[in-house]
mmCIF file of C-alpha atoms and ligand atoms in Angstrom:
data_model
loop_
_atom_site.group_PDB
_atom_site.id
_atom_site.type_symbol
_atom_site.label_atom_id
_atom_site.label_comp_id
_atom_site.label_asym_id
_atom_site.label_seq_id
_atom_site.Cartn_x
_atom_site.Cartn_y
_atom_site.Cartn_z
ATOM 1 C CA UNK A 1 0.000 0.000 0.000
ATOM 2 C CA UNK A 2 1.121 3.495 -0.817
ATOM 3 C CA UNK A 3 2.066 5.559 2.352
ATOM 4 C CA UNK A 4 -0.016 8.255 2.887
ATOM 5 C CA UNK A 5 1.141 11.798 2.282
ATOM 6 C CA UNK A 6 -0.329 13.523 4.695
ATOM 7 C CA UNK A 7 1.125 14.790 8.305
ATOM 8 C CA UNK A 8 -0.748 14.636 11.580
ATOM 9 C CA UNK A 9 -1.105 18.271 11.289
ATOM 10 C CA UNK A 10 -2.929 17.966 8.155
ATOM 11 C CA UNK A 11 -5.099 15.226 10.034
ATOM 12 C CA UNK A 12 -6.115 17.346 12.924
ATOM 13 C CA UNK A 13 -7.233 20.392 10.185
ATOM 14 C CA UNK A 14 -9.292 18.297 8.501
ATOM 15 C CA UNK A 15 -10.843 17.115 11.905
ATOM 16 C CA UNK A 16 -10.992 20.197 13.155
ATOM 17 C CA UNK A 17 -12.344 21.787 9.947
ATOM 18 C CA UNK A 18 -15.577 18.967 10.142
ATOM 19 C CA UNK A 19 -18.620 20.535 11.412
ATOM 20 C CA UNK A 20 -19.125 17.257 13.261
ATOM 21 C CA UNK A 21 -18.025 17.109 16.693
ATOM 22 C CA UNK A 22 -15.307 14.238 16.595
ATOM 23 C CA UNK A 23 -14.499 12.885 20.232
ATOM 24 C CA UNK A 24 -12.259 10.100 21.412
ATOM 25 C CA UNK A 25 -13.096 8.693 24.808
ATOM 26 C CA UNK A 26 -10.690 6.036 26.243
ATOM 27 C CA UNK A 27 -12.001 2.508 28.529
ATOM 28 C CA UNK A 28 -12.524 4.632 31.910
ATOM 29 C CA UNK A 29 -14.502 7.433 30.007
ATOM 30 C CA UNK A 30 -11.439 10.234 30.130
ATOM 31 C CA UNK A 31 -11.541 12.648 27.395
ATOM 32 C CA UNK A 32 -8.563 11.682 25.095
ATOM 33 C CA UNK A 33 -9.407 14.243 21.822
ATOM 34 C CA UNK A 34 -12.031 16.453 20.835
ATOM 35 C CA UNK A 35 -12.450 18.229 17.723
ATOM 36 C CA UNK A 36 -13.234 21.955 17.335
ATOM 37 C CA UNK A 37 -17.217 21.601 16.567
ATOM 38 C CA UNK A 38 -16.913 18.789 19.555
ATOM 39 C CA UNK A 39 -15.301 21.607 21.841
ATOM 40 C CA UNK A 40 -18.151 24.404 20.898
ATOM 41 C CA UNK A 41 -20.836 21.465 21.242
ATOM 42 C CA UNK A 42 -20.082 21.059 24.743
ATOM 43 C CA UNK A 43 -19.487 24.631 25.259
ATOM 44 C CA UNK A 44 -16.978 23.880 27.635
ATOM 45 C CA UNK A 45 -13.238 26.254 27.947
ATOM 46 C CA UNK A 46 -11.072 24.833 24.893
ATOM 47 C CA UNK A 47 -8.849 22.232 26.232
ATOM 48 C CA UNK A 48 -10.714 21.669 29.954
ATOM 49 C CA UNK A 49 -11.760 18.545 28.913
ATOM 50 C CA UNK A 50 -8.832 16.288 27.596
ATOM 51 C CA UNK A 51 -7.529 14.039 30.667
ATOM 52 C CA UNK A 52 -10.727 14.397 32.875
ATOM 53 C CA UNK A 53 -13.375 11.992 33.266
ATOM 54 C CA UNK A 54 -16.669 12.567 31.268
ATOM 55 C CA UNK A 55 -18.126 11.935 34.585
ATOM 56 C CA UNK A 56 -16.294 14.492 36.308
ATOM 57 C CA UNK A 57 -16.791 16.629 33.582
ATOM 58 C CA UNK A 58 -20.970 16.226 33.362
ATOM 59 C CA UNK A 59 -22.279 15.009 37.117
ATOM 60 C CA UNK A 60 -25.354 13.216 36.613
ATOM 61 C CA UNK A 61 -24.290 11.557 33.628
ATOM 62 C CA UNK A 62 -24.788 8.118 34.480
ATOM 63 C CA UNK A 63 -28.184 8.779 34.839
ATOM 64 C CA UNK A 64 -28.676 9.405 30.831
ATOM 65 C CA UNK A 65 -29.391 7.482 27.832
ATOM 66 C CA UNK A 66 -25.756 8.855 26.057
ATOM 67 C CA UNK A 67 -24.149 7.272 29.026
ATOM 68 C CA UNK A 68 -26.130 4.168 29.027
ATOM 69 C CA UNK A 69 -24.878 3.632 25.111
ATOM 70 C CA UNK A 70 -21.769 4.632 25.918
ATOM 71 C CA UNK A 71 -21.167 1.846 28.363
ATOM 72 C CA UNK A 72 -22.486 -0.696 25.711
ATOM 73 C CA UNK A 73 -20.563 0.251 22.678
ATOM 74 C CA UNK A 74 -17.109 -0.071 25.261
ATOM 75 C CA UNK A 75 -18.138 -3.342 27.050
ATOM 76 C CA UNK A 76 -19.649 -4.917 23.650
ATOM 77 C CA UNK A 77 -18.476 -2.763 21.171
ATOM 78 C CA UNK A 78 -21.636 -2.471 19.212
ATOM 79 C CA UNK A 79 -22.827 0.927 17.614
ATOM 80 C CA UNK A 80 -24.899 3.206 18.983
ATOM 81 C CA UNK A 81 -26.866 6.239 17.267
ATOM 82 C CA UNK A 82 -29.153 8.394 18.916
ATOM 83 C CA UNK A 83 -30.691 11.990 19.068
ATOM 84 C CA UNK A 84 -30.029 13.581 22.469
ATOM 85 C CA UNK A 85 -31.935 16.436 23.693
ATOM 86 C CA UNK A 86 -30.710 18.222 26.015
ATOM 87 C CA UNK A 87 -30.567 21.585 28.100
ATOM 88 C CA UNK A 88 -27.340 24.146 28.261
ATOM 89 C CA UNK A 89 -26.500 25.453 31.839
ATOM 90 C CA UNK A 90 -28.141 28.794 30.331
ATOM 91 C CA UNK A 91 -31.872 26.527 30.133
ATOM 92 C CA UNK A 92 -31.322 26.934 25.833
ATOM 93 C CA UNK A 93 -32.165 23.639 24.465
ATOM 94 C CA UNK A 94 -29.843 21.667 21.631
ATOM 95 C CA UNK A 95 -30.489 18.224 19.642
ATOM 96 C CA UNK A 96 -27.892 16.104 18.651
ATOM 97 C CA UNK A 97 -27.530 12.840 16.548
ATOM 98 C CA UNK A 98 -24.910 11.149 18.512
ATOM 99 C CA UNK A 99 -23.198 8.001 16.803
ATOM 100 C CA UNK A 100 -21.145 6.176 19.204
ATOM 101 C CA UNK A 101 -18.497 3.567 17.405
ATOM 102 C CA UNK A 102 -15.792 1.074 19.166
ATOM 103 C CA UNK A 103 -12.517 1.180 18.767
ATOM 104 C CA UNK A 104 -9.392 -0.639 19.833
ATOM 105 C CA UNK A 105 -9.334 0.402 23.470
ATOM 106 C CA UNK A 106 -11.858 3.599 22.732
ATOM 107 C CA UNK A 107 -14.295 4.895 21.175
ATOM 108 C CA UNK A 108 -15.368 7.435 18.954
ATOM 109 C CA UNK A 109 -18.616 9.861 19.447
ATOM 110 C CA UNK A 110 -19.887 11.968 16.341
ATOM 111 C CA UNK A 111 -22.272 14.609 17.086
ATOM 112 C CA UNK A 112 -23.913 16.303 14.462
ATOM 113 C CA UNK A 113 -25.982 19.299 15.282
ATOM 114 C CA UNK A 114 -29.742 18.445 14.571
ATOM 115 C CA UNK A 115 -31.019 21.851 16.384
ATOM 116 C CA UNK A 116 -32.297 23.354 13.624
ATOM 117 C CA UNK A 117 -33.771 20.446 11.776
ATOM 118 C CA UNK A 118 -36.263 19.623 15.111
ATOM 119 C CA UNK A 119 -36.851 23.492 15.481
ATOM 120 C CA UNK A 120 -38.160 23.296 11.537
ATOM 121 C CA UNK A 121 -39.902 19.820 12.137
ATOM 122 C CA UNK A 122 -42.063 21.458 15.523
ATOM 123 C CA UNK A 123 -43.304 24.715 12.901
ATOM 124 C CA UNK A 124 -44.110 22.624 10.405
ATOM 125 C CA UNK A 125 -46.521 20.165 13.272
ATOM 126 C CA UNK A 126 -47.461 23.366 14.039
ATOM 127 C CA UNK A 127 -48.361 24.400 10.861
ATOM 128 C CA UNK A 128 -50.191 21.023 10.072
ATOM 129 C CA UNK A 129 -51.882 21.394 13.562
ATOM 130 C CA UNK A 130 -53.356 24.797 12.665
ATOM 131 C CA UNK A 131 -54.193 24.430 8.769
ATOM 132 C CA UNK A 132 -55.902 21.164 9.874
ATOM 133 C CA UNK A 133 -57.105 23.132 13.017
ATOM 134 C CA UNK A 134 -58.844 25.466 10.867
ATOM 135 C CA UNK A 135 -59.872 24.102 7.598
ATOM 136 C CA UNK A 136 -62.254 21.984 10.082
ATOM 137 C CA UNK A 137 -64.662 24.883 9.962
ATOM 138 C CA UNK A 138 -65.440 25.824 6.314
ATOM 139 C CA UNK A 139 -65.451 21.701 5.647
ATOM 140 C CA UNK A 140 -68.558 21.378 8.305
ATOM 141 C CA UNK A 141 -70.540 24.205 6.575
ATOM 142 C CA UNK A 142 -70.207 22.667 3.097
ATOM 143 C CA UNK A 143 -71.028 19.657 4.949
ATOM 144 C CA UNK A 144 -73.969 20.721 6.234
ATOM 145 C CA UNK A 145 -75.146 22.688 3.615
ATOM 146 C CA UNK A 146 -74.911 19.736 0.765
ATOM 147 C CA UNK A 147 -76.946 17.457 3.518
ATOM 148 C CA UNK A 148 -79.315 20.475 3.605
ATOM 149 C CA UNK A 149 -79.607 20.333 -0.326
ATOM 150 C CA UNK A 150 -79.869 16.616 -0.160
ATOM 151 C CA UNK A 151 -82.645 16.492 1.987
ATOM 152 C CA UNK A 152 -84.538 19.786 0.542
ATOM 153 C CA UNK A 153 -84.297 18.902 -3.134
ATOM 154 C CA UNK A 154 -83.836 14.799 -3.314
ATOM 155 C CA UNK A 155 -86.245 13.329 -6.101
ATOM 156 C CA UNK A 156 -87.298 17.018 -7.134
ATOM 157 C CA UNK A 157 -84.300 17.822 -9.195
ATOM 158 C CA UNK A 158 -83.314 15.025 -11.907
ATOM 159 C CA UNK A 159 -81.240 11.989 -11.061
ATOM 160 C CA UNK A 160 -77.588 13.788 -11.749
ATOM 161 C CA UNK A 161 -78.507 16.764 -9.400
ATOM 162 C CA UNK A 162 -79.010 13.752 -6.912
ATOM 163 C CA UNK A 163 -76.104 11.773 -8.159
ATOM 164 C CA UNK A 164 -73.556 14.810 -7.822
ATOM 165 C CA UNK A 165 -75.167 15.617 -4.331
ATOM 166 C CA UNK A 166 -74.022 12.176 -3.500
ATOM 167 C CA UNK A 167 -70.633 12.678 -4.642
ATOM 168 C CA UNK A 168 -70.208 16.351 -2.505
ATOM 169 C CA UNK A 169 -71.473 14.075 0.335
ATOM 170 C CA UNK A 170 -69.161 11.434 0.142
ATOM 171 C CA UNK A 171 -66.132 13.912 -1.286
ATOM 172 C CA UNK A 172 -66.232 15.960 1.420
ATOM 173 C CA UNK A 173 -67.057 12.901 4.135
ATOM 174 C CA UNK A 174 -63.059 11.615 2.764
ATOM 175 C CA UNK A 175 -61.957 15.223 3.241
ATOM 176 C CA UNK A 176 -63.447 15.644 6.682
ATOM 177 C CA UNK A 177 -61.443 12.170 7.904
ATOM 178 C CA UNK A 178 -58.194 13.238 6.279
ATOM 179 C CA UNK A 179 -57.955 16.351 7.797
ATOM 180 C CA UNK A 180 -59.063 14.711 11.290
ATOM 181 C CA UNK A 181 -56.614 12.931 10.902
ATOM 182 C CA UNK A 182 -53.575 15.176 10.551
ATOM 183 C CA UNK A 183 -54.923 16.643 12.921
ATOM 184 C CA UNK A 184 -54.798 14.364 15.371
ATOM 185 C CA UNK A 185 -51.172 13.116 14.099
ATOM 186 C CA UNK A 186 -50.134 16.563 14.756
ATOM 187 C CA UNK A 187 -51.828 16.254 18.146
ATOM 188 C CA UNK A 188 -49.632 13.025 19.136
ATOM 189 C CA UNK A 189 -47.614 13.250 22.083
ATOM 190 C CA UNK A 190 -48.797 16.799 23.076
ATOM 191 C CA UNK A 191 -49.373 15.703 26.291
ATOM 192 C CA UNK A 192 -48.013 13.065 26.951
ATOM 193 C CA UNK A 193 -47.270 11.218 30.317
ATOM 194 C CA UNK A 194 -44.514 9.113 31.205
ATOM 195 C CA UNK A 195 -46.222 6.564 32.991
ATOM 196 C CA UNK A 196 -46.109 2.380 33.898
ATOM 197 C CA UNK A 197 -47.637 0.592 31.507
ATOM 198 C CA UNK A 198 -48.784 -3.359 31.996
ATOM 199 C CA UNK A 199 -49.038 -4.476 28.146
ATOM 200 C CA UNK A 200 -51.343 -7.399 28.559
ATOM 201 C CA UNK A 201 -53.914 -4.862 30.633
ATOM 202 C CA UNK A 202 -53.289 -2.718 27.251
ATOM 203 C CA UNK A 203 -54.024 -5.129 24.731
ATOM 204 C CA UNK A 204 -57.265 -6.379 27.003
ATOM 205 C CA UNK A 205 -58.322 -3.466 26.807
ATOM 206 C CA UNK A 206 -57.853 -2.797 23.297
ATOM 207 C CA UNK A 207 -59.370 -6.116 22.193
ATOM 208 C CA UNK A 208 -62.062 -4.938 24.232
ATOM 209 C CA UNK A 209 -62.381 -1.823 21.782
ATOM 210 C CA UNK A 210 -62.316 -3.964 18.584
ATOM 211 C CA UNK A 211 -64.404 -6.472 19.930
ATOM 212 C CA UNK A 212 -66.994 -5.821 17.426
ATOM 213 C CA UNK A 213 -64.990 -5.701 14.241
ATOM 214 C CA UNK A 214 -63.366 -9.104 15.756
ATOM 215 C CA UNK A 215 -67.016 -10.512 15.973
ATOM 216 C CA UNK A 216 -67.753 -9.334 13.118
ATOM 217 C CA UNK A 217 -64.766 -11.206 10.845
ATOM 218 C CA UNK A 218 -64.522 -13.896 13.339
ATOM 219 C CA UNK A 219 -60.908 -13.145 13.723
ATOM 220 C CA UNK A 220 -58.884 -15.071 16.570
ATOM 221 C CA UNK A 221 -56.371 -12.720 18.314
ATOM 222 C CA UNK A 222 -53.884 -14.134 20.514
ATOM 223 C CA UNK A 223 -51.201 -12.054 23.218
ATOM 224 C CA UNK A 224 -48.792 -13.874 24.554
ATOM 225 C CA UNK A 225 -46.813 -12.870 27.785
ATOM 226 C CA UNK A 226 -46.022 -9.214 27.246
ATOM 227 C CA UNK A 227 -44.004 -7.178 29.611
ATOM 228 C CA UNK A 228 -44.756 -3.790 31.681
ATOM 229 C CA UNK A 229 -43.048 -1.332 30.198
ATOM 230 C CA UNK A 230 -42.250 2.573 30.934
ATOM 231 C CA UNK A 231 -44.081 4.788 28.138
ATOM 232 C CA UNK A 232 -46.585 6.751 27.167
ATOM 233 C CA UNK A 233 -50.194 5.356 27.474
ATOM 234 C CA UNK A 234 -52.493 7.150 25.437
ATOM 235 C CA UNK A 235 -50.168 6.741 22.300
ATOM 236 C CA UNK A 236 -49.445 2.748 22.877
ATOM 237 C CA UNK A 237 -52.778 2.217 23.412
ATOM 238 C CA UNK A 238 -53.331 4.047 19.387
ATOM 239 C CA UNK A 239 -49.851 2.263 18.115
ATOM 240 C CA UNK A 240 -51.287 -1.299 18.906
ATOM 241 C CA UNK A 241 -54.960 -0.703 17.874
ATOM 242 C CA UNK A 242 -53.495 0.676 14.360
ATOM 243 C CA UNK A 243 -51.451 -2.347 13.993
ATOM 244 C CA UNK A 244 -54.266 -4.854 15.017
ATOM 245 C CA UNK A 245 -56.887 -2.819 13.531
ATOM 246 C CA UNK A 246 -55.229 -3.134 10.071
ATOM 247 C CA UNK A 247 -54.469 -6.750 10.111
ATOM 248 C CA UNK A 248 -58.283 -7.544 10.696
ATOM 249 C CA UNK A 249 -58.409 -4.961 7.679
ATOM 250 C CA UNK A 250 -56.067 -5.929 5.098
ATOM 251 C CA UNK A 251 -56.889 -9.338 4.290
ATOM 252 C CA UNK A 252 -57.561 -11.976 1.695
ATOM 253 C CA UNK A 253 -61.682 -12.123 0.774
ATOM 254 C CA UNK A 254 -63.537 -14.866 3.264
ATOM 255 C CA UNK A 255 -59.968 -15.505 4.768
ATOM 256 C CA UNK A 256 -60.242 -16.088 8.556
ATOM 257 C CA UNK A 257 -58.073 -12.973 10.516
ATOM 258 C CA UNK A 258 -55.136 -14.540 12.883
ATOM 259 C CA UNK A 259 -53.206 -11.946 14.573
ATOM 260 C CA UNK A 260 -50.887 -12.856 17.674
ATOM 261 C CA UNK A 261 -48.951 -9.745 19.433
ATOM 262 C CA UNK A 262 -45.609 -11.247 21.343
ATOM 263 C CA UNK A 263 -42.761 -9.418 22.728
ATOM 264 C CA UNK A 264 -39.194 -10.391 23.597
ATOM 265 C CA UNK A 265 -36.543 -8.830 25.843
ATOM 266 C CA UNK A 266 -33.943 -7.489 23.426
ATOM 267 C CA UNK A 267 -30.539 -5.181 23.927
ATOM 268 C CA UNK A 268 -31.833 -2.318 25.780
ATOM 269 C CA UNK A 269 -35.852 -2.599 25.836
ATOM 270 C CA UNK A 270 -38.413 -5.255 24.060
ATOM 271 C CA UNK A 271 -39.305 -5.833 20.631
ATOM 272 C CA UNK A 272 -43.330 -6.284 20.237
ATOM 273 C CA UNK A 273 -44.148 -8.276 17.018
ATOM 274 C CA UNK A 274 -47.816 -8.038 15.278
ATOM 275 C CA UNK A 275 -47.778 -10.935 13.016
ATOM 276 C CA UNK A 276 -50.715 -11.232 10.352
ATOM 277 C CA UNK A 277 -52.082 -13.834 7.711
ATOM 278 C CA UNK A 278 -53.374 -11.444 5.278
ATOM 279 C CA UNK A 279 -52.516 -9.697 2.180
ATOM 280 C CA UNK A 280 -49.374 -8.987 2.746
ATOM 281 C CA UNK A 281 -46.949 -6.007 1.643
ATOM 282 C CA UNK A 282 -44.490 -5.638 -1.581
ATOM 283 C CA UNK A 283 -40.598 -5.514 -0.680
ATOM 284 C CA UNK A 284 -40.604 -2.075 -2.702
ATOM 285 C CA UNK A 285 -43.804 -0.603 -0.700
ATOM 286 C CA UNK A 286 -42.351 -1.292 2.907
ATOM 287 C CA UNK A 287 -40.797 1.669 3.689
ATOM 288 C CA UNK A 288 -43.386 4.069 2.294
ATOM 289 C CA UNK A 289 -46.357 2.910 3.947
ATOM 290 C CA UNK A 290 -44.835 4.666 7.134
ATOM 291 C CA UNK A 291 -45.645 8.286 4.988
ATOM 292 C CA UNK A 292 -48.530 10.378 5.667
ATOM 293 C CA UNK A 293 -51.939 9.752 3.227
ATOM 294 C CA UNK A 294 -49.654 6.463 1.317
ATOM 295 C CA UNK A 295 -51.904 3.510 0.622
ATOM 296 C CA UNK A 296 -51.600 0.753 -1.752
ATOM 297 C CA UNK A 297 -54.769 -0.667 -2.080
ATOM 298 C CA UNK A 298 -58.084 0.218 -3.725
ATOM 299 C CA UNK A 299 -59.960 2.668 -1.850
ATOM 300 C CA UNK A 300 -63.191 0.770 -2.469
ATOM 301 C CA UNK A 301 -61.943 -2.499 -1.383
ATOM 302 C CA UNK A 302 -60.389 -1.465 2.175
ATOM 303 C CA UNK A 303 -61.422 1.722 3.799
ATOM 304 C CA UNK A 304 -58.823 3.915 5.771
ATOM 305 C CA UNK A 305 -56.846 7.339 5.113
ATOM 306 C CA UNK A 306 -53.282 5.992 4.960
ATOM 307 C CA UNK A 307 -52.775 7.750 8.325
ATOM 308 C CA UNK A 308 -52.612 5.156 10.875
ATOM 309 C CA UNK A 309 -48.917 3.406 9.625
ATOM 310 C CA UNK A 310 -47.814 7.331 9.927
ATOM 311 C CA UNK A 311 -49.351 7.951 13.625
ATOM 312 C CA UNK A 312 -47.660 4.454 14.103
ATOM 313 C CA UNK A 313 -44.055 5.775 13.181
ATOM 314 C CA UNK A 314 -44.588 9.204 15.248
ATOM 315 C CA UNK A 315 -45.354 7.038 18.035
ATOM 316 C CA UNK A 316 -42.619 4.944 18.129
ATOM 317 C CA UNK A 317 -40.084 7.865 17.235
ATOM 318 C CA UNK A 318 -41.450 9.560 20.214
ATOM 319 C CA UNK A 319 -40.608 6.553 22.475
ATOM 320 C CA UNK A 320 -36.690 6.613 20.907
ATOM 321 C CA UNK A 321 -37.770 2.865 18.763
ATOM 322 C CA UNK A 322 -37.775 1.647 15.844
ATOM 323 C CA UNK A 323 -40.968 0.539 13.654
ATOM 324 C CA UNK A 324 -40.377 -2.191 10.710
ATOM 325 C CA UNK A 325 -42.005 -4.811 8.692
ATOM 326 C CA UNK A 326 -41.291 -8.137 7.658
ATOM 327 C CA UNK A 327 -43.438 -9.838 4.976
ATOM 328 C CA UNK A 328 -44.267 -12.485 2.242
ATOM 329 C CA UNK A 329 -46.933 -11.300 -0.535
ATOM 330 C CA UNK A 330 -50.026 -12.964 0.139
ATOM 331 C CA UNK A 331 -49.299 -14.981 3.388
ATOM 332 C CA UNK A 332 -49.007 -12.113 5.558
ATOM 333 C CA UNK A 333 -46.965 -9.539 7.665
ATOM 334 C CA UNK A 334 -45.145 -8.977 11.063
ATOM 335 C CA UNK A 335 -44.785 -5.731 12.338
ATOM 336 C CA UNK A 336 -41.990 -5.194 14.789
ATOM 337 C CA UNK A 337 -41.967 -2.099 17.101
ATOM 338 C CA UNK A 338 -38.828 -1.789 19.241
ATOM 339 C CA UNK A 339 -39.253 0.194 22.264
ATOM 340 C CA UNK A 340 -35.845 1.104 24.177
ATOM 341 C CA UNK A 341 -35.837 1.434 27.756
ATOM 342 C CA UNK A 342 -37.441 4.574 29.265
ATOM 343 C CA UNK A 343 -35.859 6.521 32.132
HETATM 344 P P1 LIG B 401 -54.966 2.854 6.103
HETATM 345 O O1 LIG B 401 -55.157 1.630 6.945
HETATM 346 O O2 LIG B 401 -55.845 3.994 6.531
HETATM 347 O O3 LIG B 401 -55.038 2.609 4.633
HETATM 348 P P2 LIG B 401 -52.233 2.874 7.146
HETATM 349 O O4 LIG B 401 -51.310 4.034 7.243
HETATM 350 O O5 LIG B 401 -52.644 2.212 8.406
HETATM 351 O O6 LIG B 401 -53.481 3.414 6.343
HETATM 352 O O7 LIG B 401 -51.571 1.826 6.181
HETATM 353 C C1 LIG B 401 -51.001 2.256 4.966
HETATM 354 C C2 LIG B 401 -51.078 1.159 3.927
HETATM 355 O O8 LIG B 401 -50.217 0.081 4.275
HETATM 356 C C3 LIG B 401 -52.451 0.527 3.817
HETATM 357 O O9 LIG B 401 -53.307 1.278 2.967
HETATM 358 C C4 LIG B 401 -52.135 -0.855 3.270
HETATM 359 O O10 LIG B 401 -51.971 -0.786 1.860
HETATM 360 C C5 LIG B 401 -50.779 -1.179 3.891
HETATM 361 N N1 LIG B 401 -50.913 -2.022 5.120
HETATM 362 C C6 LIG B 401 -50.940 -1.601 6.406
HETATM 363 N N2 LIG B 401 -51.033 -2.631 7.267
HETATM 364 C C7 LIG B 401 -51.083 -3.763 6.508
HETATM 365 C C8 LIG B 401 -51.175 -5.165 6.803
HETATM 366 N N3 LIG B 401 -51.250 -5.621 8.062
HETATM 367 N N4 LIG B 401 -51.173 -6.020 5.756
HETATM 368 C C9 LIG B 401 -51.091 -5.566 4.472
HETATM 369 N N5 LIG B 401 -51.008 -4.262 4.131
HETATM 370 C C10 LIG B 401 -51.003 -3.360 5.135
#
């Protein structure tokens, strides 16, 4: 191999001229290097770091999810990413993506800074929230005003007057459930609680909620032994029903629904698993069904607003997991949800 050209000196300005914090922690968490974006990130006096502990450096580390990942990626050298939030001594609040890599006897932490990107992702909720908010109002009077025609002029007008009533009525039903619901994805997580959550008492209760629609297809549901978690309630409780609801939904004609919900302990939290027999989902269509309004089927054959795969991923994201799906066209698909450990 051809030696390289370059000096160290050359090395450190390229480091330093990455906008990428670049740090290099050794086996009992002492600061060994730090780039110049990795000095401003931690807004620390240039140079106090190098040779003291990180938790010298930060008390009240231990107690966080970076520190948590840390420890993993040195004991079992596996790669961790993550976005940390957190709050400068001043109260001003910063995101970074943090991606945590082994080394030899170290390791490396990359921050980039994802401040911005969040700010810009909370307007445009916002945004969504109040267009949604308020396009609510002049929907209901058009509503209300085409049922008013219905009733008023049905039969006394010809049959397309009648026919094109119908078609305001059912337009503007479709438009009424889309924008209800991005509204309520822009709603998720709003207020959200922190709280203990006993899965199996979840999924009772949300088989309870279907129970009809389970009736009704004579689906069998099974749960098998599912942990108590740390998480947010009101949002599980929607993640699960979405997943259930749509495998009693997207399935073969005069097939027989079986949908069993398991979880198992994995590396830092528990993977849930919704496993289906139905249509199934193409290898090239299993990323975008997470997107807002993206369906794949025929709107006459299985009703829905290609929302609830989308409140499924917000969800998830808001819980630090991961959402994914394995599946065979025509036999059926798994959902897995991975939910990291809450502190
Ligand atoms: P909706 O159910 O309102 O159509 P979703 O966001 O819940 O919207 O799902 C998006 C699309 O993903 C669905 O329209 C469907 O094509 C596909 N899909 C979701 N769940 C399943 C499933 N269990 N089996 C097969 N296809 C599914």
């Amino acid at each position: 191999m051809a030696e390289s050209t370059m000096t160290n000196e050359e090395y450190l300005s390229i480091l330093n001229s990455m906008k990428e914090g670049f740090q290099v922690v050794d086996q009992d968490l002492r600061y060994v290097f730090l780039n110049k974006s990795a000095e401003e990130h931690s807004r620390m006096l240039p140079g106090s770091l190098i040779g003291r502990k990180m938790t010298e450096c930060y008390p009240g580390i231990e107690k966080t999810k970076l520190f948590e990942l840390i420890i993993d990626t040195l004991e079992r050298k596996n790669h961790n990413e993550f976005d940390n939030e957190f709050t400068y001594p001043n109260g001003e609040k910063g995101w970074f993506r943090i991606s945590i890599q082994p080394s030899d006897n170290q390791i490396f932490i990359i921050s980039t800074d994802i401040t911005e990107i969040i700010k810009k992702n909370k307007e445009l909720e916002q945004f969504a929230y109040i267009t949604s908010h308020d396009l609510q109002e002049p929907l209901r009077t058009i509503m209300s005003l085409s049922q008013l025609m219905s009733s008023t002029y049905k039969g006394r007008l010809d049959e397309k007057a009648d026919k094109y009533l119908r078609y305001i009525d059912e337009t503007s039903q479709r438009m009424s459930d889309l924008i209800k619901g991005l509204l309520d994805y822009s709603r998720i997580g709003s207020e959200r609680e922190l709280t203990n959550i006993d899965c199996n008492e979840l999924l009772n209760a949300i088989s309870d909620d279907l129970q009809e629609n389970i009736r009704e297809s004579k689906a069998q549901i099974e749960v098998g032994e599912l942990p108590e978690i740390r998480g947010y309630e009101t949002e599980l409780r929607m993640l699960f029903q979405n997943l259930i609801s749509n495998a009693l939904k997207f399935q073969k004609k005069d097939n027989k629904p079986r949908v069993t919900i398991d979880a198992r302990k994995e590396m830092g939290g528990w993977e849930f698993a919704c496993t289906d027999n139905g249509i199934g989902i193409a290898p090239e269509n299993r990323e975008r069904i997470f997107d807002i309004f993206q369906r794949l089927n025929k709107k006459t054959r299985y009703k829905g607003t290609g929302i609830g795969l989308a409140h499924c991923r917000k969800i998830v994201d808001l819980h630090g997991g991961k959402i994914r799906v394995e599946s065979e066209l025509g036999q059926g698909s798994t959902f897995y949800v991975f939910l990291p450990a809450q502190q």
